[in-house]
CSV table of C-alpha atoms and ligand atoms in Angstrom, one decimal:
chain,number,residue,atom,x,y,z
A,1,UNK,CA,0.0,0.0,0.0
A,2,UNK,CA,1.6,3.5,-0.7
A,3,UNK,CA,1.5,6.2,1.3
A,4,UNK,CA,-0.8,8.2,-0.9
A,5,UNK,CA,-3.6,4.9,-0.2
A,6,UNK,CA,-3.1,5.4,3.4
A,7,UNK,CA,-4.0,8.6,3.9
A,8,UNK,CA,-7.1,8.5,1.6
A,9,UNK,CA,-8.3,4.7,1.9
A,10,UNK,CA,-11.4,4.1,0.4
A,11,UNK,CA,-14.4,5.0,2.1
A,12,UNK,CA,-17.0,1.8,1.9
A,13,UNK,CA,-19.9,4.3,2.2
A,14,UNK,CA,-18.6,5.7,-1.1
A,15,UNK,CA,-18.5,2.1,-2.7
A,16,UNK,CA,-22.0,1.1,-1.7
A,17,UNK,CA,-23.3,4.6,-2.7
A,18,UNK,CA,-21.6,4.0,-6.4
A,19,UNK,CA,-23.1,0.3,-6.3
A,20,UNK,CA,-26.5,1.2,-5.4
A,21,UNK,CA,-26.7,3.2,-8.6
A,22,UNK,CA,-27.1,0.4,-10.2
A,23,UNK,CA,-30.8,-2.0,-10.0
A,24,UNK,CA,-29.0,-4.9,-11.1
A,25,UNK,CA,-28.3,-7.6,-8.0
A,26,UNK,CA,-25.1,-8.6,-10.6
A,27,UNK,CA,-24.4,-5.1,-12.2
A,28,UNK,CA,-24.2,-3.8,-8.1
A,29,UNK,CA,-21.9,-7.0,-7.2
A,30,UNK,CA,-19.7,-6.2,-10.2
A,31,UNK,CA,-19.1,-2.3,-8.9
A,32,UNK,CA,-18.3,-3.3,-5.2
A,33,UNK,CA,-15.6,-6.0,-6.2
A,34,UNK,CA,-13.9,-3.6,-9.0
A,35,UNK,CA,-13.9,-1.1,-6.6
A,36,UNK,CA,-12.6,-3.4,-3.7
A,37,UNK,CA,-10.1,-5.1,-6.1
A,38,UNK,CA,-8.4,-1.3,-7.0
A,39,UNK,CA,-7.0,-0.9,-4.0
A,40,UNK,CA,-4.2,-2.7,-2.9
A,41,UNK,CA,-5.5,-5.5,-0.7
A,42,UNK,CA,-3.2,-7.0,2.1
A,43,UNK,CA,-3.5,-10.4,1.9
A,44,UNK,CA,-3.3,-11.6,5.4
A,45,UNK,CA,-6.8,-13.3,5.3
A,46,UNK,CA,-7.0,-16.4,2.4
A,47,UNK,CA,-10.7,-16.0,1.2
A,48,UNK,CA,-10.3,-12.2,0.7
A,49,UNK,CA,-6.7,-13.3,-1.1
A,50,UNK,CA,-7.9,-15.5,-3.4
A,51,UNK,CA,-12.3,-15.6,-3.0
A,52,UNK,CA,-12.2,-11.6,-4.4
A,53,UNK,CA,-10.6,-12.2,-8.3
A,54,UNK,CA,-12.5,-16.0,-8.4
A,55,UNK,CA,-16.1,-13.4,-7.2
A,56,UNK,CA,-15.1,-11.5,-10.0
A,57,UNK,CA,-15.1,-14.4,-12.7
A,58,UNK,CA,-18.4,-15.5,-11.5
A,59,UNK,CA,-20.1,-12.3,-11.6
A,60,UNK,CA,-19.0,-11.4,-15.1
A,61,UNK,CA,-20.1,-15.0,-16.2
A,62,UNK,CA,-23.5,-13.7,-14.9
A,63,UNK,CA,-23.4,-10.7,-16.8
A,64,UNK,CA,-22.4,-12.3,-20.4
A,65,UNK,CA,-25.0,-15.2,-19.2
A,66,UNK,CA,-22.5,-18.0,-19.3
A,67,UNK,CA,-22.9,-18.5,-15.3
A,68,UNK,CA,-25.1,-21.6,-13.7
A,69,UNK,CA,-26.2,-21.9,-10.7
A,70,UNK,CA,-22.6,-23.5,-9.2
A,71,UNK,CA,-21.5,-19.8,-9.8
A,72,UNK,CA,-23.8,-18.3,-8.2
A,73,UNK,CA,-23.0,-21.2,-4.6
A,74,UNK,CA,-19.4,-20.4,-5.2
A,75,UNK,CA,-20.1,-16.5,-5.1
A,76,UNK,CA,-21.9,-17.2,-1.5
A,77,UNK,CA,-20.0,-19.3,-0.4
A,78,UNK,CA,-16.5,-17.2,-0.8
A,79,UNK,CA,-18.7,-14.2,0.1
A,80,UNK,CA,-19.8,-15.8,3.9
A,81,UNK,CA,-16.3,-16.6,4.5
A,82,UNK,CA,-15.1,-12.8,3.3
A,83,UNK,CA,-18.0,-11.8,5.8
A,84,UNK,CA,-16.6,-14.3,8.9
A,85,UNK,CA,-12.8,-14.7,8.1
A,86,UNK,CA,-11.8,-11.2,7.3
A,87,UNK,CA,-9.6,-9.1,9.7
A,88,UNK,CA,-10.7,-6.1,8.0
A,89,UNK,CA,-13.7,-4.2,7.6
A,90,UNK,CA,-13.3,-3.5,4.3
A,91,UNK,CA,-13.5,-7.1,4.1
A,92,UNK,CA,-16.8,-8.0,5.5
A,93,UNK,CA,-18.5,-4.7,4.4
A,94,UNK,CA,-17.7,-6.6,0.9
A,95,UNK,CA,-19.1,-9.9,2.2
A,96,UNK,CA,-22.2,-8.5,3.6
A,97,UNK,CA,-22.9,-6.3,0.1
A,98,UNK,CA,-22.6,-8.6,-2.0
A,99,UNK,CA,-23.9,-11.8,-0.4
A,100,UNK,CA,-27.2,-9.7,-0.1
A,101,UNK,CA,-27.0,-8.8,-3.4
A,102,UNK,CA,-26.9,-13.0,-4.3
A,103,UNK,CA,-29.6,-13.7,-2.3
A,104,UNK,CA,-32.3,-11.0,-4.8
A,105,UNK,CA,-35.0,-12.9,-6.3
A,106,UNK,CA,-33.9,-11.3,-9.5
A,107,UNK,CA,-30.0,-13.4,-9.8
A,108,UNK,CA,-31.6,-16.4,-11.0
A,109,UNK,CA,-33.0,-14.8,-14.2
A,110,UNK,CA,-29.5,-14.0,-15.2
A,111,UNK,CA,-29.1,-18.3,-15.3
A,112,UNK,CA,-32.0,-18.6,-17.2
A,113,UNK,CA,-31.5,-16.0,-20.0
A,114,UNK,CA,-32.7,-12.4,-19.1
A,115,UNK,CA,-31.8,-9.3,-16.8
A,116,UNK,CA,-34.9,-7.3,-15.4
A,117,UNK,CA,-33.3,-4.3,-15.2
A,118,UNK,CA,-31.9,-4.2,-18.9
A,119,UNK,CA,-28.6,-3.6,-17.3
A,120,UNK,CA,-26.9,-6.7,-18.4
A,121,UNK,CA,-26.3,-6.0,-21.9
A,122,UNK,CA,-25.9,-10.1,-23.3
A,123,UNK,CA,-29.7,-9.9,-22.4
A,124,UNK,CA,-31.0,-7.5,-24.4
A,125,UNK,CA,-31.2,-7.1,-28.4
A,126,UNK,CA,-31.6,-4.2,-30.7
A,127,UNK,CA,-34.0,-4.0,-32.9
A,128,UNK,CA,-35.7,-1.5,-35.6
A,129,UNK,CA,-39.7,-0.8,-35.8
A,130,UNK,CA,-40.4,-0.8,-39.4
A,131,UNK,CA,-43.8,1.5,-38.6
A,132,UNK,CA,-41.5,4.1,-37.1
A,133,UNK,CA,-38.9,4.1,-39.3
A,134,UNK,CA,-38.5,7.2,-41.8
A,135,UNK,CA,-35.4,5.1,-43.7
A,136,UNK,CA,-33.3,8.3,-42.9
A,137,UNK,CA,-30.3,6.3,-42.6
A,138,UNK,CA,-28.8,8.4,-39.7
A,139,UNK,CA,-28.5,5.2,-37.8
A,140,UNK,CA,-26.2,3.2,-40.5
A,141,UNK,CA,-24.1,6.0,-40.5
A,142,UNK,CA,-23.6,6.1,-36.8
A,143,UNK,CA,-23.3,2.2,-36.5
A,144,UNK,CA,-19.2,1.3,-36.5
A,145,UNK,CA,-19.8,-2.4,-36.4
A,146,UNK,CA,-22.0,-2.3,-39.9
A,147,UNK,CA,-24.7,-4.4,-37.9
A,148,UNK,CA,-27.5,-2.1,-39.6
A,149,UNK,CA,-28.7,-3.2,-43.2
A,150,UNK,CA,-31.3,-0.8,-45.2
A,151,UNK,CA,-30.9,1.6,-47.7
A,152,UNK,CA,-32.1,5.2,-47.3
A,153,UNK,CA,-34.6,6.3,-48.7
A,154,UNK,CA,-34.5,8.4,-52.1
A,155,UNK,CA,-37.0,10.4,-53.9
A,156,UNK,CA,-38.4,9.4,-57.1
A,157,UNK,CA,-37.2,6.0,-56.5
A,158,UNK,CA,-39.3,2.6,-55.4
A,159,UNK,CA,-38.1,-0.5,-53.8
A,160,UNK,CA,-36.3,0.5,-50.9
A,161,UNK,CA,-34.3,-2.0,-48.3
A,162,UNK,CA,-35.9,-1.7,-44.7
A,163,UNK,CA,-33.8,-0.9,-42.3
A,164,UNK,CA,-32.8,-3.8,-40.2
A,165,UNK,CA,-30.1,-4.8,-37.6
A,166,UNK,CA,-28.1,-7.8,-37.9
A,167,UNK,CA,-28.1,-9.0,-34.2
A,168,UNK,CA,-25.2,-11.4,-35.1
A,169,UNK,CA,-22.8,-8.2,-35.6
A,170,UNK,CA,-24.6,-6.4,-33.2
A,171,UNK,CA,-22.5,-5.5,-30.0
A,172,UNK,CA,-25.1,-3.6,-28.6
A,173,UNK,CA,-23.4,-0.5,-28.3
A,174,UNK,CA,-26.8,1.9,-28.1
A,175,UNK,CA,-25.1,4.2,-30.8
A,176,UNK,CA,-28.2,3.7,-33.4
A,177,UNK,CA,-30.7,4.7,-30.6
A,178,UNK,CA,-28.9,8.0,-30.0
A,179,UNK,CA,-29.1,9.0,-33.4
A,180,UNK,CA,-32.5,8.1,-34.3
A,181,UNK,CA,-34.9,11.0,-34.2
A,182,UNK,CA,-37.8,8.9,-34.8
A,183,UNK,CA,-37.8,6.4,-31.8
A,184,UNK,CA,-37.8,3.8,-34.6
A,185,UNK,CA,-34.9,1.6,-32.6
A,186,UNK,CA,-35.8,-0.6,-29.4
A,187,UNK,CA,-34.3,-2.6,-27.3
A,188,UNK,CA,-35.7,-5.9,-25.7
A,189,UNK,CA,-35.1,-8.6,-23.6
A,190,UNK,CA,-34.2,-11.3,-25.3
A,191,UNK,CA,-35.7,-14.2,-23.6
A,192,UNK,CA,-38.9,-12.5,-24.5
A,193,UNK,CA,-38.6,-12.5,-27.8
A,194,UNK,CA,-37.1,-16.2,-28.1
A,195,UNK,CA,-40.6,-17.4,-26.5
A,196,UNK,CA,-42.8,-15.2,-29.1
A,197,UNK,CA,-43.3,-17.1,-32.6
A,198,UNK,CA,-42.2,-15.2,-35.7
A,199,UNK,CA,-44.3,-12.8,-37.0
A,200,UNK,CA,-46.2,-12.9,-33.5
A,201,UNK,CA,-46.6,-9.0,-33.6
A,202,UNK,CA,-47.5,-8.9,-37.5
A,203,UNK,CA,-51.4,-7.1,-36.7
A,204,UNK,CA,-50.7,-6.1,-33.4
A,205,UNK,CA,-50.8,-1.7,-33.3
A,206,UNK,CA,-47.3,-0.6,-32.9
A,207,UNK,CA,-48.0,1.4,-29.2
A,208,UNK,CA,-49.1,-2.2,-28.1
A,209,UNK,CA,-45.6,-3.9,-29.2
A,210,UNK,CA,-43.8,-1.0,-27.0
A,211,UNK,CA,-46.0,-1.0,-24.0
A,212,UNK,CA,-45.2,-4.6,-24.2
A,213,UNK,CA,-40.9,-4.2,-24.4
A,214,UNK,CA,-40.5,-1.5,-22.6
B,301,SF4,S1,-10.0,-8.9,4.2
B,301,SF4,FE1,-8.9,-7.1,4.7
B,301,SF4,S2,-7.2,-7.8,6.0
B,301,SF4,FE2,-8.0,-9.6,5.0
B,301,SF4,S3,-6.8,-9.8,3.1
B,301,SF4,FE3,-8.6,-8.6,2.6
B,301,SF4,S4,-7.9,-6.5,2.8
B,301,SF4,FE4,-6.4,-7.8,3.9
B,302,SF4,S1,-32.2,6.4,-37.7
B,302,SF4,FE1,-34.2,5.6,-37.2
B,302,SF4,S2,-35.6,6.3,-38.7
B,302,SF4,FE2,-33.5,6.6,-39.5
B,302,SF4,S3,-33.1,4.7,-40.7
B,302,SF4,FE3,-32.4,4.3,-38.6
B,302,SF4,S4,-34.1,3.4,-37.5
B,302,SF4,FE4,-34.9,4.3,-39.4
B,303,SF4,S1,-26.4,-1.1,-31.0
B,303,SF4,FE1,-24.5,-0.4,-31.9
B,303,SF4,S2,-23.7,-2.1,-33.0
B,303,SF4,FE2,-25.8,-2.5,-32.6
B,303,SF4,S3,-26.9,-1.8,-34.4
B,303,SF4,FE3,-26.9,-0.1,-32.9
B,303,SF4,S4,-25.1,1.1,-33.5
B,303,SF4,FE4,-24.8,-0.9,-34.4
């Protein structure tokens, strides 16, 4: 630890108050350990030592929805002993946060394919509604990843592309939503729309389809 970390420590206050921004049980876990993990951490106690890097794995496996439930026991389990073995309170401020955070009715979801809060970004897709779409093509320009296929519209001329997004190229960067002027772009959760059969939404009025995704 340098002298510069001594005199200003972290304040754990400060690190719940930063995790609480988020609504996310996972998101809010993912804050506290970052933040714990950039300070220098003494290693006298073994779960704290090794539990706090192996909590991080976990709870990004959560959050890019390659986790299963074993993550989610190892995460509590390291996260008791962080709360009883720790000599520190940094230590078992950190055990207490985020085993509270694994107990949220809400964790599970992230096992079984979709994030509440829309925070978790591997759950949600991009998508573009053609009733709402002018064919501008402000949002191809602004896409870096060329996920957006469509061609803009041009006067005089018939047969247009509609604008679509390629959800294979997709890395969900919310560029395309910035740009559009004409809340044509959406986002939804993606465990929703596995479970609706295609063309599910073909009669139904366009406010309906966004009271439903949003
Ligand atoms: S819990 Fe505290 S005392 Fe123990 S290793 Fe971690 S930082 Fe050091
Ligand atoms: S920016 Fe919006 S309106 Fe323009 S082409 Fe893209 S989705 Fe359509
Ligand atoms: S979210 Fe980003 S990558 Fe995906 S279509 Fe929009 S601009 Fe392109």
């Amino acid at each position: 630890m340098t002298e510069k970390d001594k005199k200003n420590p972290v304040k754990m206050e400060d690190v719940q108050a930063k995790a609480d921004e988020k609504n996310c049980p996972v998101q809010r876990s993912l804050v506290f350990i970052e933040e714990f993990l950039a300070e220098p951490m003494c290693g006298k106690c073994f779960p704290c030592a090794m539990g706090s890097y192996e909590t991080r794995i976990r709870v990004n496996k959560m959050i890019d929805g390659s986790a299963s439930d074993e993550d989610i026991e190892t995460v509590q389990t390291i996260m008791s002993h962080m709360l009883t073995a720790s000599r520190c309170k940094k230590g078992k401020d950190t055990g207490t946060y985020i085993l509270e955070q694994m107990k949220s009715a809400d964790l599970r979801d992230h096992i079984t394919g979709t994030c509440k809060t829309g925070e978790c970004n591997a759950f949600t897709s991009y998508h573009i509604i053609p009733e709402n779409c002018t064919m501008c093509g402000d949002c191809l320009e602004a896409c870096k990843d060329n996920a957006i296929i469509g061609e803009k519209v041009k006067p005089f001329m018939s047969g247009y592309m509609p604008f679509e997004i390629a959800q294979k190229r997709c890395t969900k960067c919310g560029e395309c939503i910035k740009v559009c002027k004409d809340n044509a772009v959406k986002t939804m959760k993606t465990k929703e729309m596995a479970e609706e059969p295609v063309g599910a939404y073909r009669d139904t009025p366009l406010p309906e389809i966004e009271q439903k995704f949003n």
